[in-house]
GROMACS .gro file of C-alpha atoms in nm:
model
  466
    1UNK     CA    1  10.616  13.522   9.590
    2UNK     CA    2  10.736  13.242   9.630
    3UNK     CA    3  10.510  12.932   9.508
    4UNK     CA    4  10.614  12.598   9.659
    5UNK     CA    5  10.549  12.322   9.377
    6UNK     CA    6  10.495  11.999   9.572
    7UNK     CA    7  10.263  11.871   9.773
    8UNK     CA    8  10.254  11.741  10.145
    9UNK     CA    9  10.016  11.519  10.254
   10UNK     CA   10  10.117  11.434  10.663
   11UNK     CA   11   9.896  11.160  10.839
   12UNK     CA   12   9.605  11.219  11.053
   13UNK     CA   13   9.524  11.491  10.806
   14UNK     CA   14   9.514  11.413  10.457
   15UNK     CA   15   9.718  11.119  10.440
   16UNK     CA   16  10.109  11.072  10.287
   17UNK     CA   17  10.327  11.252  10.105
   18UNK     CA   18  10.403  11.076   9.749
   19UNK     CA   19  10.680  10.799   9.898
   20UNK     CA   20  10.983  10.802   9.682
   21UNK     CA   21  11.035  10.421   9.491
   22UNK     CA   22  11.361  10.350   9.626
   23UNK     CA   23  11.470  10.029   9.474
   24UNK     CA   24  11.347   9.719   9.656
   25UNK     CA   25  11.627   9.470   9.840
   26UNK     CA   26  11.292   9.211   9.823
   27UNK     CA   27  10.965   9.091   9.863
   28UNK     CA   28  10.754   8.931  10.095
   29UNK     CA   29  10.431   8.815  10.045
   30UNK     CA   30  10.207   8.852  10.456
   31UNK     CA   31   9.874   8.603  10.301
   32UNK     CA   32   9.732   8.816   9.947
   33UNK     CA   33   9.948   9.100  10.025
   34UNK     CA   34  10.276   9.150   9.883
   35UNK     CA   35  10.494   9.397  10.138
   36UNK     CA   36  10.836   9.547   9.894
   37UNK     CA   37  11.176   9.596  10.142
   38UNK     CA   38  11.394   9.909  10.051
   39UNK     CA   39  11.647  10.122  10.172
   40UNK     CA   40  11.586  10.474  10.277
   41UNK     CA   41  11.887  10.559  10.529
   42UNK     CA   42  12.214  10.409  10.472
   43UNK     CA   43  12.586  10.489  10.659
   44UNK     CA   44  12.488  10.538  10.959
   45UNK     CA   45  12.629  10.410  11.295
   46UNK     CA   46  12.403  10.185  11.527
   47UNK     CA   47  12.068  10.345  11.571
   48UNK     CA   48  11.912  10.292  11.881
   49UNK     CA   49  11.599  10.467  11.836
   50UNK     CA   50  11.357  10.548  11.509
   51UNK     CA   51  11.053  10.745  11.588
   52UNK     CA   52  10.778  10.808  11.394
   53UNK     CA   53  10.769  11.269  11.437
   54UNK     CA   54  10.524  11.489  11.392
   55UNK     CA   55  10.651  11.666  11.165
   56UNK     CA   56  10.669  11.341  10.914
   57UNK     CA   57  11.012  11.252  10.994
   58UNK     CA   58  11.157  11.045  11.141
   59UNK     CA   59  11.329  11.083  11.455
   60UNK     CA   60  11.666  10.878  11.546
   61UNK     CA   61  11.906  10.859  11.786
   62UNK     CA   62  12.225  10.638  11.696
   63UNK     CA   63  12.443  10.495  12.007
   64UNK     CA   64  12.745  10.715  11.994
   65UNK     CA   65  12.511  11.051  12.060
   66UNK     CA   66  12.406  11.143  11.767
   67UNK     CA   67  12.038  11.339  11.718
   68UNK     CA   68  11.895  11.301  11.418
   69UNK     CA   69  11.549  11.354  11.161
   70UNK     CA   70  11.563  11.151  10.916
   71UNK     CA   71  11.313  11.274  10.571
   72UNK     CA   72  11.134  10.999  10.472
   73UNK     CA   73  11.138  11.062  10.118
   74UNK     CA   74  11.516  11.076  10.032
   75UNK     CA   75  11.640  10.959  10.338
   76UNK     CA   76  11.900  11.285  10.369
   77UNK     CA   77  12.045  11.235  10.774
   78UNK     CA   78  11.948  11.609  10.924
   79UNK     CA   79  12.187  11.635  11.243
   80UNK     CA   80  12.048  11.791  11.523
   81UNK     CA   81  12.298  11.746  11.770
   82UNK     CA   82  12.553  11.510  11.886
   83UNK     CA   83  12.543  11.548  12.331
   84UNK     CA   84  12.852  11.585  12.476
   85UNK     CA   85  12.920  11.361  12.745
   86UNK     CA   86  12.757  10.991  12.578
   87UNK     CA   87  12.959  10.731  12.730
   88UNK     CA   88  13.000  10.454  12.440
   89UNK     CA   89  13.148  10.190  12.536
   90UNK     CA   90  12.993   9.827  12.531
   91UNK     CA   91  12.654   9.802  12.492
   92UNK     CA   92  12.651  10.155  12.654
   93UNK     CA   93  12.575  10.469  12.472
   94UNK     CA   94  12.271  10.723  12.375
   95UNK     CA   95  11.924  10.465  12.376
   96UNK     CA   96  11.593  10.540  12.371
   97UNK     CA   97  11.406  10.866  12.268
   98UNK     CA   98  11.073  10.993  12.271
   99UNK     CA   99  10.895  11.339  12.189
  100UNK     CA  100  10.616  11.587  12.402
  101UNK     CA  101  10.286  11.458  12.282
  102UNK     CA  102  10.169  11.847  12.235
  103UNK     CA  103  10.504  11.874  11.971
  104UNK     CA  104  10.408  12.220  11.892
  105UNK     CA  105  10.281  12.381  12.219
  106UNK     CA  106  10.626  12.207  12.422
  107UNK     CA  107  10.887  12.143  12.138
  108UNK     CA  108  11.085  11.843  12.464
  109UNK     CA  109  11.278  11.602  12.300
  110UNK     CA  110  11.339  11.333  12.578
  111UNK     CA  111  11.666  11.118  12.576
  112UNK     CA  112  11.783  10.850  12.799
  113UNK     CA  113  12.190  10.750  12.772
  114UNK     CA  114  12.522  10.633  12.981
  115UNK     CA  115  12.743  10.883  13.103
  116UNK     CA  116  13.052  10.883  13.313
  117UNK     CA  117  13.122  11.015  13.618
  118UNK     CA  118  13.383  11.083  13.858
  119UNK     CA  119  13.488  10.772  13.634
  120UNK     CA  120  13.191  10.544  13.720
  121UNK     CA  121  12.965  10.453  13.437
  122UNK     CA  122  12.655  10.627  13.505
  123UNK     CA  123  12.270  10.656  13.346
  124UNK     CA  124  12.003  10.982  13.289
  125UNK     CA  125  11.748  11.093  13.151
  126UNK     CA  126  11.758  11.440  13.010
  127UNK     CA  127  11.459  11.664  12.841
  128UNK     CA  128  11.611  11.933  12.566
  129UNK     CA  129  11.396  12.175  12.385
  130UNK     CA  130  11.387  12.120  11.986
  131UNK     CA  131  11.366  12.462  11.753
  132UNK     CA  132  11.230  12.426  11.420
  133UNK     CA  133  11.348  12.770  11.275
  134UNK     CA  134  11.706  12.641  11.393
  135UNK     CA  135  11.733  12.269  11.336
  136UNK     CA  136  11.885  12.218  11.709
  137UNK     CA  137  11.805  12.057  11.983
  138UNK     CA  138  11.954  12.254  12.366
  139UNK     CA  139  11.844  12.376  12.721
  140UNK     CA  140  11.960  12.018  12.853
  141UNK     CA  141  11.726  11.968  13.138
  142UNK     CA  142  11.855  11.621  13.342
  143UNK     CA  143  11.485  11.475  13.430
  144UNK     CA  144  11.650  11.155  13.668
  145UNK     CA  145  11.986  11.098  13.686
  146UNK     CA  146  12.256  10.924  13.867
  147UNK     CA  147  12.139  10.615  13.794
  148UNK     CA  148  12.413  10.270  13.784
  149UNK     CA  149  12.555  10.126  13.525
  150UNK     CA  150  12.745   9.916  13.371
  151UNK     CA  151  12.864   9.812  12.996
  152UNK     CA  152  12.591   9.558  12.932
  153UNK     CA  153  12.224   9.573  13.099
  154UNK     CA  154  12.091   9.929  13.049
  155UNK     CA  155  11.763   9.871  12.889
  156UNK     CA  156  11.663  10.141  12.774
  157UNK     CA  157  11.324  10.327  12.571
  158UNK     CA  158  11.074  10.567  12.709
  159UNK     CA  159  10.761  10.538  12.585
  160UNK     CA  160  10.478  10.892  12.672
  161UNK     CA  161  10.147  10.818  12.798
  162UNK     CA  162   9.762  10.948  12.723
  163UNK     CA  163   9.797  11.109  13.051
  164UNK     CA  164  10.143  11.250  12.983
  165UNK     CA  165  10.375  11.059  13.211
  166UNK     CA  166  10.702  10.907  13.063
  167UNK     CA  167  10.737  10.535  13.114
  168UNK     CA  168  11.141  10.422  13.067
  169UNK     CA  169  11.271  10.117  13.120
  170UNK     CA  170  11.577   9.987  13.302
  171UNK     CA  171  11.826   9.704  13.342
  172UNK     CA  172  11.919   9.557  13.602
  173UNK     CA  173  12.347   9.701  13.569
  174UNK     CA  174  12.468   9.324  13.639
  175UNK     CA  175  12.361   9.352  14.003
  176UNK     CA  176  12.099   9.155  13.994
  177UNK     CA  177  11.941   9.136  14.360
  178UNK     CA  178  11.819   9.508  14.268
  179UNK     CA  179  11.513   9.424  14.011
  180UNK     CA  180  11.361   9.216  14.342
  181UNK     CA  181  11.447   9.521  14.557
  182UNK     CA  182  11.128   9.864  14.506
  183UNK     CA  183  11.423  10.135  14.674
  184UNK     CA  184  11.616  10.060  14.363
  185UNK     CA  185  11.528  10.238  13.989
  186UNK     CA  186  11.735   9.955  13.826
  187UNK     CA  187  11.545   9.640  13.687
  188UNK     CA  188  11.215   9.807  13.667
  189UNK     CA  189  11.020  10.016  13.443
  190UNK     CA  190  11.017  10.331  13.583
  191UNK     CA  191  10.662  10.645  13.556
  192UNK     CA  192  10.774  11.002  13.595
  193UNK     CA  193  10.545  11.287  13.515
  194UNK     CA  194  10.713  11.539  13.195
  195UNK     CA  195  10.855  11.749  13.472
  196UNK     CA  196  11.031  11.473  13.674
  197UNK     CA  197  10.830  11.401  13.908
  198UNK     CA  198  10.668  11.111  14.064
  199UNK     CA  199  10.264  11.116  14.002
  200UNK     CA  200  10.050  10.999  14.283
  201UNK     CA  201   9.916  10.751  14.178
  202UNK     CA  202  10.187  10.559  14.095
  203UNK     CA  203  10.192  10.136  14.238
  204UNK     CA  204  10.377  10.268  14.529
  205UNK     CA  205  10.335  10.668  14.667
  206UNK     CA  206  10.613  10.846  14.619
  207UNK     CA  207  10.835  10.592  14.405
  208UNK     CA  208  10.859  10.629  14.018
  209UNK     CA  209  10.825  10.192  13.998
  210UNK     CA  210  10.560  10.112  13.817
  211UNK     CA  211  10.698   9.780  13.750
  212UNK     CA  212  10.972   9.510  13.866
  213UNK     CA  213  11.174   9.276  13.830
  214UNK     CA  214  11.298   9.292  13.470
  215UNK     CA  215  11.635   9.195  13.338
  216UNK     CA  216  11.703   9.384  13.001
  217UNK     CA  217  11.419   9.495  12.864
  218UNK     CA  218  11.497   9.740  12.545
  219UNK     CA  219  11.125   9.735  12.331
  220UNK     CA  220  10.830   9.901  12.513
  221UNK     CA  221  10.519   9.992  12.293
  222UNK     CA  222  10.110  10.144  12.385
  223UNK     CA  223   9.895   9.956  12.143
  224UNK     CA  224   9.605  10.124  11.973
  225UNK     CA  225   9.375   9.889  12.236
  226UNK     CA  226   9.504  10.041  12.558
  227UNK     CA  227   9.767   9.761  12.642
  228UNK     CA  228  10.116   9.816  12.790
  229UNK     CA  229  10.419   9.589  12.560
  230UNK     CA  230  10.800   9.514  12.666
  231UNK     CA  231  11.013   9.288  12.577
  232UNK     CA  232  11.318   9.173  12.739
  233UNK     CA  233  11.578   9.036  12.702
  234UNK     CA  234  11.718   8.693  12.902
  235UNK     CA  235  12.008   8.496  13.057
  236UNK     CA  236  12.089   8.204  12.774
  237UNK     CA  237  11.730   8.135  12.806
  238UNK     CA  238  11.363   8.279  12.798
  239UNK     CA  239  11.327   8.642  12.638
  240UNK     CA  240  11.022   8.764  12.666
  241UNK     CA  241  10.685   8.936  12.555
  242UNK     CA  242  10.566   9.066  12.828
  243UNK     CA  243  10.220   9.264  12.875
  244UNK     CA  244  10.289   9.527  13.126
  245UNK     CA  245  10.040   9.570  13.436
  246UNK     CA  246  10.117   9.865  13.655
  247UNK     CA  247  10.264   9.699  14.006
  248UNK     CA  248  10.320   9.391  13.884
  249UNK     CA  249  10.644   9.212  13.931
  250UNK     CA  250  10.784   9.013  13.628
  251UNK     CA  251  11.057   8.775  13.788
  252UNK     CA  252  11.389   8.840  13.720
  253UNK     CA  253  11.654   8.711  13.870
  254UNK     CA  254  11.397   8.513  14.094
  255UNK     CA  255  11.215   8.355  13.772
  256UNK     CA  256  11.275   8.275  13.407
  257UNK     CA  257  11.035   8.303  13.152
  258UNK     CA  258  10.708   8.148  13.264
  259UNK     CA  259  10.635   8.018  13.663
  260UNK     CA  260  10.737   7.636  13.590
  261UNK     CA  261  10.965   7.532  13.766
  262UNK     CA  262  10.887   7.443  14.186
  263UNK     CA  263  11.046   7.752  14.312
  264UNK     CA  264  10.971   7.965  14.075
  265UNK     CA  265  10.600   7.872  14.101
  266UNK     CA  266  10.637   7.921  14.501
  267UNK     CA  267  10.792   8.284  14.361
  268UNK     CA  268  10.560   8.375  14.135
  269UNK     CA  269  10.246   8.264  14.435
  270UNK     CA  270  10.395   8.480  14.679
  271UNK     CA  271  10.514   8.758  14.463
  272UNK     CA  272  10.242   8.931  14.203
  273UNK     CA  273  10.437   8.732  13.934
  274UNK     CA  274  10.268   8.838  13.626
  275UNK     CA  275  10.403   8.516  13.334
  276UNK     CA  276  10.590   8.635  12.973
  277UNK     CA  277  10.296   8.632  12.715
  278UNK     CA  278  10.542   8.433  12.474
  279UNK     CA  279  10.928   8.323  12.571
  280UNK     CA  280  11.240   8.208  12.349
  281UNK     CA  281  11.460   7.917  12.410
  282UNK     CA  282  11.694   7.956  12.225
  283UNK     CA  283  11.707   8.357  12.243
  284UNK     CA  284  11.666   8.531  11.958
  285UNK     CA  285  11.831   8.898  12.167
  286UNK     CA  286  11.437   9.069  12.164
  287UNK     CA  287  11.469   9.462  12.067
  288UNK     CA  288  11.277   9.670  11.933
  289UNK     CA  289  10.849   9.611  11.946
  290UNK     CA  290  10.647   9.800  11.768
  291UNK     CA  291  10.249   9.795  11.729
  292UNK     CA  292  10.090   9.746  11.406
  293UNK     CA  293   9.671   9.863  11.351
  294UNK     CA  294   9.645   9.994  10.956
  295UNK     CA  295   9.526   9.893  10.651
  296UNK     CA  296   9.776   9.880  10.459
  297UNK     CA  297   9.870   9.520  10.623
  298UNK     CA  298   9.524   9.425  10.689
  299UNK     CA  299   9.663   9.083  10.820
  300UNK     CA  300   9.858   9.239  11.100
  301UNK     CA  301   9.605   9.460  11.261
  302UNK     CA  302   9.633   9.401  11.616
  303UNK     CA  303   9.935   9.234  11.609
  304UNK     CA  304  10.332   9.343  11.714
  305UNK     CA  305  10.575   9.324  11.501
  306UNK     CA  306  10.930   9.232  11.712
  307UNK     CA  307  11.328   9.274  11.568
  308UNK     CA  308  11.584   9.122  11.700
  309UNK     CA  309  12.006   9.131  11.754
  310UNK     CA  310  12.082   8.739  11.773
  311UNK     CA  311  11.817   8.589  11.528
  312UNK     CA  312  11.828   8.869  11.316
  313UNK     CA  313  11.447   8.857  11.301
  314UNK     CA  314  11.131   9.003  11.237
  315UNK     CA  315  10.860   8.884  11.358
  316UNK     CA  316  10.451   8.925  11.382
  317UNK     CA  317  10.279   8.835  11.705
  318UNK     CA  318   9.938   8.835  11.658
  319UNK     CA  319   9.703   8.925  11.927
  320UNK     CA  320   9.353   8.797  12.080
  321UNK     CA  321   9.107   9.048  12.087
  322UNK     CA  322   9.180   9.162  12.435
  323UNK     CA  323   9.546   9.226  12.343
  324UNK     CA  324   9.638   8.978  12.655
  325UNK     CA  325   9.711   8.656  12.418
  326UNK     CA  326   9.959   8.616  12.159
  327UNK     CA  327   9.741   8.356  11.919
  328UNK     CA  328  10.045   8.329  11.681
  329UNK     CA  329  10.377   8.424  11.521
  330UNK     CA  330  10.594   8.422  11.192
  331UNK     CA  331  10.882   8.538  11.127
  332UNK     CA  332  10.910   8.747  10.813
  333UNK     CA  333  11.257   8.675  10.765
  334UNK     CA  334  11.577   8.560  10.928
  335UNK     CA  335  11.936   8.713  10.965
  336UNK     CA  336  11.947   8.780  10.587
  337UNK     CA  337  11.983   9.182  10.728
  338UNK     CA  338  12.185   9.093  10.986
  339UNK     CA  339  12.191   9.275  11.390
  340UNK     CA  340  11.834   9.472  11.415
  341UNK     CA  341  11.725   9.711  11.744
  342UNK     CA  342  11.432   9.999  11.637
  343UNK     CA  343  11.107   9.951  11.451
  344UNK     CA  344  10.862  10.167  11.422
  345UNK     CA  345  10.529  10.210  11.227
  346UNK     CA  346  10.418  10.563  11.023
  347UNK     CA  347  10.074  10.640  10.992
  348UNK     CA  348  10.073  10.537  10.645
  349UNK     CA  349  10.115  10.180  10.731
  350UNK     CA  350  10.455  10.194  10.677
  351UNK     CA  351  10.763   9.953  10.907
  352UNK     CA  352  11.080  10.098  10.976
  353UNK     CA  353  11.353   9.928  11.079
  354UNK     CA  354  11.723   9.999  11.191
  355UNK     CA  355  11.944   9.751  11.154
  356UNK     CA  356  12.263   9.754  11.480
  357UNK     CA  357  12.550   9.637  11.245
  358UNK     CA  358  12.851   9.795  11.358
  359UNK     CA  359  12.697   9.765  11.719
  360UNK     CA  360  13.063   9.544  11.791
  361UNK     CA  361  12.866   9.194  11.748
  362UNK     CA  362  12.748   9.231  11.370
  363UNK     CA  363  12.951   9.174  11.058
  364UNK     CA  364  12.896   9.522  10.885
  365UNK     CA  365  12.842   9.575  10.533
  366UNK     CA  366  12.944   9.874  10.323
  367UNK     CA  367  12.643  10.059  10.328
  368UNK     CA  368  12.599   9.984  10.720
  369UNK     CA  369  12.369  10.063  10.925
  370UNK     CA  370  12.105  10.146  10.717
  371UNK     CA  371  11.752  10.234  10.786
  372UNK     CA  372  11.505   9.969  10.630
  373UNK     CA  373  11.130  10.026  10.493
  374UNK     CA  374  10.835   9.784  10.475
  375UNK     CA  375  10.551   9.851  10.274
  376UNK     CA  376  10.266   9.751  10.056
  377UNK     CA  377  10.318   9.971   9.745
  378UNK     CA  378  10.022   9.896   9.628
  379UNK     CA  379   9.795  10.067   9.946
  380UNK     CA  380   9.689  10.406   9.898
  381UNK     CA  381   9.534  10.566  10.203
  382UNK     CA  382   9.263  10.727  10.161
  383UNK     CA  383   9.283  10.720   9.803
  384UNK     CA  384   9.434  11.052   9.765
  385UNK     CA  385   9.621  11.078   9.479
  386UNK     CA  386   9.803  11.435   9.523
  387UNK     CA  387   9.969  11.639   9.198
  388UNK     CA  388  10.191  11.937   9.193
  389UNK     CA  389   9.995  12.098   9.036
  390UNK     CA  390   9.749  12.109   9.332
  391UNK     CA  391  10.016  12.225   9.496
  392UNK     CA  392   9.916  12.491   9.791
  393UNK     CA  393  10.125  12.779   9.809
  394UNK     CA  394  10.242  12.930  10.187
  395UNK     CA  395  10.444  13.269  10.210
  396UNK     CA  396  10.681  13.332  10.389
  397UNK     CA  397  10.754  12.999  10.565
  398UNK     CA  398  10.851  12.997  10.830
  399UNK     CA  399  10.622  13.309  10.930
  400UNK     CA  400  10.508  13.498  11.210
  401UNK     CA  401  10.206  13.687  11.241
  402UNK     CA  402  10.057  13.655  10.931
  403UNK     CA  403  10.110  13.373  10.583
  404UNK     CA  404   9.946  13.415  10.252
  405UNK     CA  405   9.797  13.149  10.102
  406UNK     CA  406   9.763  13.021   9.718
  407UNK     CA  407   9.557  12.776   9.582
  408UNK     CA  408   9.553  12.676   9.228
  409UNK     CA  409   9.221  12.781   9.202
  410UNK     CA  410   8.939  12.917   9.404
  411UNK     CA  411   8.816  12.743   9.675
  412UNK     CA  412   8.474  12.511   9.788
  413UNK     CA  413   8.557  12.463  10.123
  414UNK     CA  414   8.771  12.627  10.458
  415UNK     CA  415   9.048  12.619  10.510
  416UNK     CA  416   9.197  12.503  10.838
  417UNK     CA  417   9.502  12.477  11.109
  418UNK     CA  418   9.639  12.153  11.276
  419UNK     CA  419   9.861  12.132  11.537
  420UNK     CA  420  10.148  11.863  11.547
  421UNK     CA  421   9.822  11.591  11.689
  422UNK     CA  422   9.614  11.708  11.417
  423UNK     CA  423   9.387  11.897  11.631
  424UNK     CA  424   9.248  12.189  11.450
  425UNK     CA  425   9.332  12.534  11.595
  426UNK     CA  426   9.185  12.738  11.335
  427UNK     CA  427   8.913  12.763  11.085
  428UNK     CA  428   8.924  13.001  10.801
  429UNK     CA  429   8.618  13.045  10.609
  430UNK     CA  430   8.769  13.116  10.168
  431UNK     CA  431   8.438  13.199  10.075
  432UNK     CA  432   8.562  13.040   9.703
  433UNK     CA  433   8.883  13.306   9.704
  434UNK     CA  434   9.230  13.167   9.541
  435UNK     CA  435   9.435  13.380   9.768
  436UNK     CA  436   9.376  13.501  10.118
  437UNK     CA  437   9.674  13.642  10.465
  438UNK     CA  438   9.608  13.437  10.807
  439UNK     CA  439   9.600  13.618  11.125
  440UNK     CA  440   9.852  13.365  11.327
  441UNK     CA  441   9.936  13.519  11.589
  442UNK     CA  442   9.689  13.375  11.828
  443UNK     CA  443   9.964  13.069  11.758
  444UNK     CA  444  10.249  12.956  11.971
  445UNK     CA  445  10.581  12.855  11.757
  446UNK     CA  446  10.588  12.554  11.645
  447UNK     CA  447  10.458  12.327  11.362
  448UNK     CA  448  10.106  12.293  11.221
  449UNK     CA  449   9.944  12.204  10.852
  450UNK     CA  450   9.771  12.381  10.665
  451UNK     CA  451   9.450  12.162  10.463
  452UNK     CA  452   9.201  12.227  10.201
  453UNK     CA  453   8.928  12.055  10.004
  454UNK     CA  454   8.899  12.095   9.587
  455UNK     CA  455   8.690  11.850   9.491
  456UNK     CA  456   8.801  11.538   9.534
  457UNK     CA  457   9.160  11.640   9.640
  458UNK     CA  458   9.299  11.708  10.043
  459UNK     CA  459   9.551  12.015   9.966
  460UNK     CA  460   9.835  11.994  10.280
  461UNK     CA  461  10.135  12.177  10.387
  462UNK     CA  462  10.287  12.228  10.675
  463UNK     CA  463  10.372  12.595  10.844
  464UNK     CA  464  10.605  12.691  11.078
  465UNK     CA  465  10.521  12.977  11.319
  466UNK     CA  466  10.795  13.095  11.466
   0.00000   0.00000   0.00000
């Protein structure tokens, strides 16, 4: 019998695993909350995307083509794949990534990257299939390809919406008029079904174009209230944070920032232009953007967090209740850690930030690039305290057909199995038992969480079904 002596608590189920207390780089006061910044992982090469995965790991792309999972306790980087045909030159390379929302049933990973075909730089959207047991990505399927690209202005973030459609930002590829050309896919936010087809209810029937008039949008997020936001690079002026609404025009190249010049006002009136929520001159080189709504940092509820490259800022943008205005802004720091491109928020309220100091424009230190963690260390979600002696043991794991469970003492409640989205897919009555063998033949291969209540503690452990 193999006893597993650690307790894994994942978000949406029983709270987080106890995070390793890495040495503090700095502390930052936010109202009455003290935030601690530390380094999770070092020695990276231009992280472009970091996502919170349903397995409790960070999922990361690096511009040179590597896709990895990052252990959020130890910082260990677990490579999955280096995409062979990625072309990294200038600002091009492996860019955004998204994970299928039903990851346990459909373990698909979506990436967008630049590649070279017959000597010409292009961009494509590709879907891979993840194997949890092998720790690999395989079976690439091109969903959208042959997009014009240059070494700058490629975008590109990916975001999957609750209706299981995918948004993809594209830059203008230095072909500025194409941003206003509805027949072109450059300078747009595109909306596709997860198989690459065009949704029937897109703003323009038969077209993947969701919004147009973008220069180089490099941030994309959906807030808890349902609003969509994007951050976008301006030229030498007017970086933008935009509220994304289907079918709207965002002005580029005819409008820079707000509709505040006579020619811009005329164009905006005639072309259904949506002005930005905020604009920045001088520019910051705005990059990743995340939505924050978590009790860990109550002062940031209903806000956006945005990182920038040139200015090296972490900025908090407070939203009004409706989410259609920015009511205040505050920089948490400026320039301290160099260039920053990627940001995500864990279900426990921790903020993960990827630096971009090895992208050719920064001044990398010996530990760059890094993933930094900003957190309220005084906060404990759900007041859960994990103890090794409370560990829930599973064997075998991974498992197929059946799995055995052992608890430290007889259970007073049922055992539940949750899928990667936190949905209960199976309930097992323990009836005062400490051990049981569970029939899992009905579960599709993927990642699951077993959970039960024991006194005031919630015990949970990850299960891999083969």
